[in-house]
């Protein structure tokens, strides 16, 4: 039997709790030794109920525990870079939720600390582990569609987040589209060279007043010559719309939305199928387990993680380029941001 | 926090192991205190690895343990009735794999022991807990298709079982179609009154030599006046085909096969989607957890189980009628079998 | 340029008019020289408007015209056999609407006259010429599904006919299912050996009072060993439901309903597609032209017609067997009817 | 009975012949009195075979015939504007194939002549009359998707045209995308304000050498605030790909490709459906008849044509803006082109 990997979780909000429960239910060889959250009191009962004994209010207690090999950073975005640096310095392997930061320099500092420490680092782009998108990726990689020519991503939320969240979200391109920027990199096997953004406030004027947009078309040019386009909306009346297409010299591959069942009801009113699964927790349920499986495997077998630090940096650069393009009304090269 | 339900598992073949692992991974309030199997030695390591301490070769050690509240009977079919009687007499709640027996009298004896003991009893018709079929059931129950007129079930396996298995299987109607007989009862909300069977050996002559058939159309008449039809094959080249339709006065509801992904590949060769999920373990994965959830809930809340002893008896009666119809070349009323 | 084929049409009801207009719009090498209808006065204006000059009340004027090579018999069913005999005796090629008659002996007399006269004879089983069913037929014939094991036909009307029509229709098996009996012969490439019928009155009690049924499951056994099943309803709330499946040793082929568009509307209420095309005139529009094309080609090139006299006789035999099975509650061999 | 509309056709290439045959087969109240083509000799036999008596090499013979009320201009693009002016001056109603010209001033001159003459003028944007796109348009107009937010068009050809054609085609944006520019105007009910083009040569280097591109993403901003995107390829390996989506405040509507049948073949190799209908002649067959029906109705009832001169001008302006955007690497406002 394999050794136990002892981990600590930093941040016990929605995503921290989700990871904790996924670990308890799915990984016999992983033990959550401790969890830290600024509101330690509030999570104690929940933590105990799933068998986590140590609940701290200060994440440093986790970093100081020599038995803990790896940490999951699930705290608020503005702490990701700092905690990554601290954890790397403490020699812990790191699974960090996206994005690392909105500031490129802070990301680079964090990645530099990781590199120096030689610890494993994985960023939480869970959609790469989704059964549909992984299948598209695999078919493209096997050459089934030939050379990619056009990559398309449709990504629409079932409803806009609260305005208070919008204000601190980093804007739609870093909060929502960032997943799509990761997706086009994953599917195309190439880097984005240039973006052009058309965007508007069509869902809710309050989003505009908060300085953000809620509807966008982002046109992309890849280093390998392929073109791409992402369309986003903060609110699709019919629910969470998550589709992609890769079109190439030999054909195309598309995926459609997942639903709770394949039931089709035919009546006088029409032929009615189910709406998409509600939102990302339902839609990407299995992917959250799958990404951790790969992270723990990388630790156990001392192999590379499937989503690296560079994969954490690039989508932020593209997101910043997308915003700049919108603000300046012109195409923006990603290297302009890096410079 | 709720009390722990302590259970024992009798029989550690494929399905016994599946249930054991599902309990360990999904039910924090359930503890598998012991498992019994005639080949106790062979399963010890596996049992320990998932945290089951007591491994017996004799199921009576489970029945004699006063701490064990409930048993799962997962041994070979010919022991189901006997073990049910013993477990009932020992005052244990019972989850029993289908079928209870091929012999109606033995089933009735077992059900009678259960009734006398007043224990919970649930039969393992897991497909009722499948997301697709449950949705059809719910829509029918909500009246969305009106009064049911025609119930259709397509049920085809990806490949025929080994001939050695065919010989002891009880025949296609009790081994394979039995699930479909349960399904039409579940979906129609009515009892089957009469069956007529057309059957043939088209997949493999060896199945015929073993005294069985491999392809069948079973036409049904329900007590509420509705009609139905089941079509079976022991081998569909494209995989496990599991579809149903309920057609009624206000419309119809259908479900299609589940696939590993929604990827559609379009090339010069055509527009290609995925084949159905491979077989019942993959296709009905979640339903095996869901049926146990309801069983444990029934114990915890002292409510009725969702699949009762009568639900275990009826499909056997229909199966025997289907076989008689095939053998005698005439429609057979189910009450002929009961008499 | 090819010579003109001059034809006469007997009977100018809905189907007679349809054929007339289809000929005018699609076949430059065919001229409708005359049309006969007992209500000649009522159709004169319509006939003239599409360029038919001669409108008779007596069909014999058509049969006596030596310039007319071929006739289309579109009058009421009870006249088909008699008019076929007269037309054959007059040396005319014959396109006859289905069914030839409800009486087997009358059909045989008619076919005998046709054979003796050596004229072309085609029966109006138009669904064989439908793009979907023809594709299924072709794929089966090419061996794509291997040896056929199970043939399934779903055939449901959008609404029941008027009770006055039901009374003279010959019953559901000869009026409605007759098309499905032709379809299973067409798709299976084999003859029906035995049928068993479960039927009921579920749509409208008045249909039962008229001595007919409105819902049926007809189980079939073919000479080549394959099995089959047809399900019928006189009323599907969502419209005209016309689907088939051929399942065989190498796979299956299915077709779904045609719709007016592929539009899918996704809203808060669900994901809604279009209902099937309304009824047979809309659904099988092109097939009515295609069947005539083959008829005229057979005349022009002196080749066999694609739907022969035997194809007209067999479905009537199967229909009579289906009715007998329902009435006597037992499987009936088709040869019992022929005897 | 209605009067006959006498028409002349100018240009008897593929599209001229198509219109001629559609008129002969579908419009009893329309007579093609004459057809003109520079290669009059070559088309005489064909013209006679469908009943057109007068075949001229000079289109002026048509314009000088006082009996002819309307002309269809189907000659090469470079003659459209000139022939429109001449026909308008001769008082003929005009159905003109797209585009009117590649030069905005010439188009304006032609439209000015039409306006002055007060004749009917319709441009051949046939896709508006397609069953799928018309349904999308109607659902949008009925408010089913609410306010449009995102309009998407996928338009890919099954194969690139010959290089000789590419050279005189006006470039992809005026030759191919022009239909899509018309489509987004038709579906959005709004005007395009700004375009940004990403384009590349990925299908065939020879297209690049001819000064054109073969793959493009065109991002759009509409006057009503909505956004849009068109993706084009000169070659989709799986065939002619023609899809649209309109996404709005209340939901979305999409259409998929038409196929020759709905047959789905399931085998060991996968679940295979048909590829799209081959190319525009097959895919849009019925729309070519429907656009003429509306044209002739507009003449008969003296009503407005459904696709006006402005509808002919606007897509050319957008196409020129799209090209300019590509050439200059910046978003271009359509009013820049008009200025």
PDB file of C-alpha atoms in Angstrom, chain B residues 96-186:
ATOM      1  CA  UNK B  96     -31.205  -8.316  -1.623  1.00  0.00           C
ATOM      2  CA  UNK B  97     -29.843  -8.478  -5.137  1.00  0.00           C
ATOM      3  CA  UNK B  98     -32.273  -9.490  -7.869  1.00  0.00           C
ATOM      4  CA  UNK B  99     -33.778 -11.961  -8.458  1.00  0.00           C
ATOM      5  CA  UNK B 100     -34.868 -13.365  -5.113  1.00  0.00           C
ATOM      6  CA  UNK B 101     -35.185 -16.760  -6.783  1.00  0.00           C
ATOM      7  CA  UNK B 102     -36.395 -18.373 -10.013  1.00  0.00           C
ATOM      8  CA  UNK B 103     -38.986 -20.351  -8.024  1.00  0.00           C
ATOM      9  CA  UNK B 104     -42.168 -18.503  -7.110  1.00  0.00           C
ATOM     10  CA  UNK B 105     -42.813 -20.527  -3.976  1.00  0.00           C
ATOM     11  CA  UNK B 106     -39.360 -19.901  -2.612  1.00  0.00           C
ATOM     12  CA  UNK B 107     -39.814 -16.173  -3.228  1.00  0.00           C
ATOM     13  CA  UNK B 108     -43.127 -16.231  -1.412  1.00  0.00           C
ATOM     14  CA  UNK B 109     -41.598 -18.066   1.543  1.00  0.00           C
ATOM     15  CA  UNK B 110     -38.825 -15.481   1.749  1.00  0.00           C
ATOM     16  CA  UNK B 111     -41.258 -12.570   1.528  1.00  0.00           C
ATOM     17  CA  UNK B 112     -43.405 -14.192   4.147  1.00  0.00           C
ATOM     18  CA  UNK B 113     -40.426 -14.437   6.529  1.00  0.00           C
ATOM     19  CA  UNK B 114     -39.648 -10.764   5.872  1.00  0.00           C
ATOM     20  CA  UNK B 115     -43.197  -9.753   6.590  1.00  0.00           C
ATOM     21  CA  UNK B 116     -43.350 -11.796   9.790  1.00  0.00           C
ATOM     22  CA  UNK B 117     -40.082 -10.277  11.016  1.00  0.00           C
ATOM     23  CA  UNK B 118     -41.185  -6.761  10.132  1.00  0.00           C
ATOM     24  CA  UNK B 119     -37.746  -5.869   8.789  1.00  0.00           C
ATOM     25  CA  UNK B 120     -37.024  -3.508   5.903  1.00  0.00           C
ATOM     26  CA  UNK B 121     -36.565  -5.301   2.596  1.00  0.00           C
ATOM     27  CA  UNK B 122     -35.319  -3.811  -0.631  1.00  0.00           C
ATOM     28  CA  UNK B 123     -34.607  -5.540  -3.908  1.00  0.00           C
ATOM     29  CA  UNK B 124     -31.684  -4.398  -6.075  1.00  0.00           C
ATOM     30  CA  UNK B 125     -33.514  -3.030  -9.124  1.00  0.00           C
ATOM     31  CA  UNK B 126     -30.998  -0.247  -9.478  1.00  0.00           C
ATOM     32  CA  UNK B 127     -32.212   1.069 -12.836  1.00  0.00           C
ATOM     33  CA  UNK B 128     -35.137   2.761 -11.106  1.00  0.00           C
ATOM     34  CA  UNK B 129     -32.529   5.080  -9.611  1.00  0.00           C
ATOM     35  CA  UNK B 130     -30.924   5.981 -12.925  1.00  0.00           C
ATOM     36  CA  UNK B 131     -31.119   9.702 -13.794  1.00  0.00           C
ATOM     37  CA  UNK B 132     -32.754   9.050 -17.168  1.00  0.00           C
ATOM     38  CA  UNK B 133     -35.354   6.477 -16.164  1.00  0.00           C
ATOM     39  CA  UNK B 134     -36.207   8.292 -12.953  1.00  0.00           C
ATOM     40  CA  UNK B 135     -36.858  11.429 -14.997  1.00  0.00           C
ATOM     41  CA  UNK B 136     -39.184   9.518 -17.323  1.00  0.00           C
ATOM     42  CA  UNK B 137     -40.961   8.042 -14.314  1.00  0.00           C
ATOM     43  CA  UNK B 138     -41.337  11.445 -12.702  1.00  0.00           C
ATOM     44  CA  UNK B 139     -42.654  13.112 -15.863  1.00  0.00           C
ATOM     45  CA  UNK B 140     -45.181  10.308 -16.316  1.00  0.00           C
ATOM     46  CA  UNK B 141     -46.225  10.560 -12.685  1.00  0.00           C
ATOM     47  CA  UNK B 142     -46.638  14.330 -13.017  1.00  0.00           C
ATOM     48  CA  UNK B 143     -49.058  13.652 -15.851  1.00  0.00           C
ATOM     49  CA  UNK B 144     -46.927  15.279 -18.556  1.00  0.00           C
ATOM     50  CA  UNK B 145     -47.735  12.536 -21.067  1.00  0.00           C
ATOM     51  CA  UNK B 146     -51.313  12.059 -19.841  1.00  0.00           C
ATOM     52  CA  UNK B 147     -52.666   8.539 -19.551  1.00  0.00           C
ATOM     53  CA  UNK B 148     -49.995   6.054 -20.675  1.00  0.00           C
ATOM     54  CA  UNK B 149     -50.962   4.207 -23.869  1.00  0.00           C
ATOM     55  CA  UNK B 150     -47.733   2.543 -25.019  1.00  0.00           C
ATOM     56  CA  UNK B 151     -44.616   1.735 -22.963  1.00  0.00           C
ATOM     57  CA  UNK B 152     -41.513   0.722 -24.890  1.00  0.00           C
ATOM     58  CA  UNK B 153     -38.205  -0.600 -23.620  1.00  0.00           C
ATOM     59  CA  UNK B 154     -35.145  -1.344 -25.717  1.00  0.00           C
ATOM     60  CA  UNK B 155     -32.552  -3.319 -23.794  1.00  0.00           C
ATOM     61  CA  UNK B 156     -29.578  -4.808 -25.570  1.00  0.00           C
ATOM     62  CA  UNK B 157     -26.294  -5.978 -24.124  1.00  0.00           C
ATOM     63  CA  UNK B 158     -22.917  -5.202 -25.708  1.00  0.00           C
ATOM     64  CA  UNK B 159     -22.047  -8.889 -25.718  1.00  0.00           C
ATOM     65  CA  UNK B 160     -23.469 -12.240 -24.719  1.00  0.00           C
ATOM     66  CA  UNK B 161     -22.350 -13.735 -21.430  1.00  0.00           C
ATOM     67  CA  UNK B 162     -20.172 -16.891 -21.393  1.00  0.00           C
ATOM     68  CA  UNK B 163     -22.120 -20.051 -22.218  1.00  0.00           C
ATOM     69  CA  UNK B 164     -21.383 -21.448 -18.747  1.00  0.00           C
ATOM     70  CA  UNK B 165     -23.194 -18.474 -17.303  1.00  0.00           C
ATOM     71  CA  UNK B 166     -26.070 -18.762 -19.779  1.00  0.00           C
ATOM     72  CA  UNK B 167     -26.686 -22.315 -18.568  1.00  0.00           C
ATOM     73  CA  UNK B 168     -27.282 -21.237 -14.938  1.00  0.00           C
ATOM     74  CA  UNK B 169     -28.726 -17.810 -15.672  1.00  0.00           C
ATOM     75  CA  UNK B 170     -32.356 -18.861 -15.494  1.00  0.00           C
ATOM     76  CA  UNK B 171     -32.698 -17.915 -19.147  1.00  0.00           C
ATOM     77  CA  UNK B 172     -32.808 -14.521 -20.826  1.00  0.00           C
ATOM     78  CA  UNK B 173     -36.231 -13.597 -19.430  1.00  0.00           C
ATOM     79  CA  UNK B 174     -35.216 -14.074 -15.779  1.00  0.00           C
ATOM     80  CA  UNK B 175     -31.639 -12.933 -16.204  1.00  0.00           C
ATOM     81  CA  UNK B 176     -31.809  -9.965 -18.561  1.00  0.00           C
ATOM     82  CA  UNK B 177     -35.408  -9.030 -19.316  1.00  0.00           C
ATOM     83  CA  UNK B 178     -36.242  -9.124 -15.608  1.00  0.00           C
ATOM     84  CA  UNK B 179     -34.819  -5.589 -15.341  1.00  0.00           C
ATOM     85  CA  UNK B 180     -37.079  -4.519 -18.197  1.00  0.00           C
ATOM     86  CA  UNK B 181     -40.126  -6.107 -16.579  1.00  0.00           C
ATOM     87  CA  UNK B 182     -39.327  -4.094 -13.478  1.00  0.00           C
ATOM     88  CA  UNK B 183     -38.881  -1.003 -15.625  1.00  0.00           C
ATOM     89  CA  UNK B 184     -42.272  -1.249 -17.347  1.00  0.00           C
ATOM     90  CA  UNK B 185     -43.953  -1.661 -13.939  1.00  0.00           C
ATOM     91  CA  UNK B 186     -42.011   1.341 -12.643  1.00  0.00           C
TER      92      UNK B 186
END
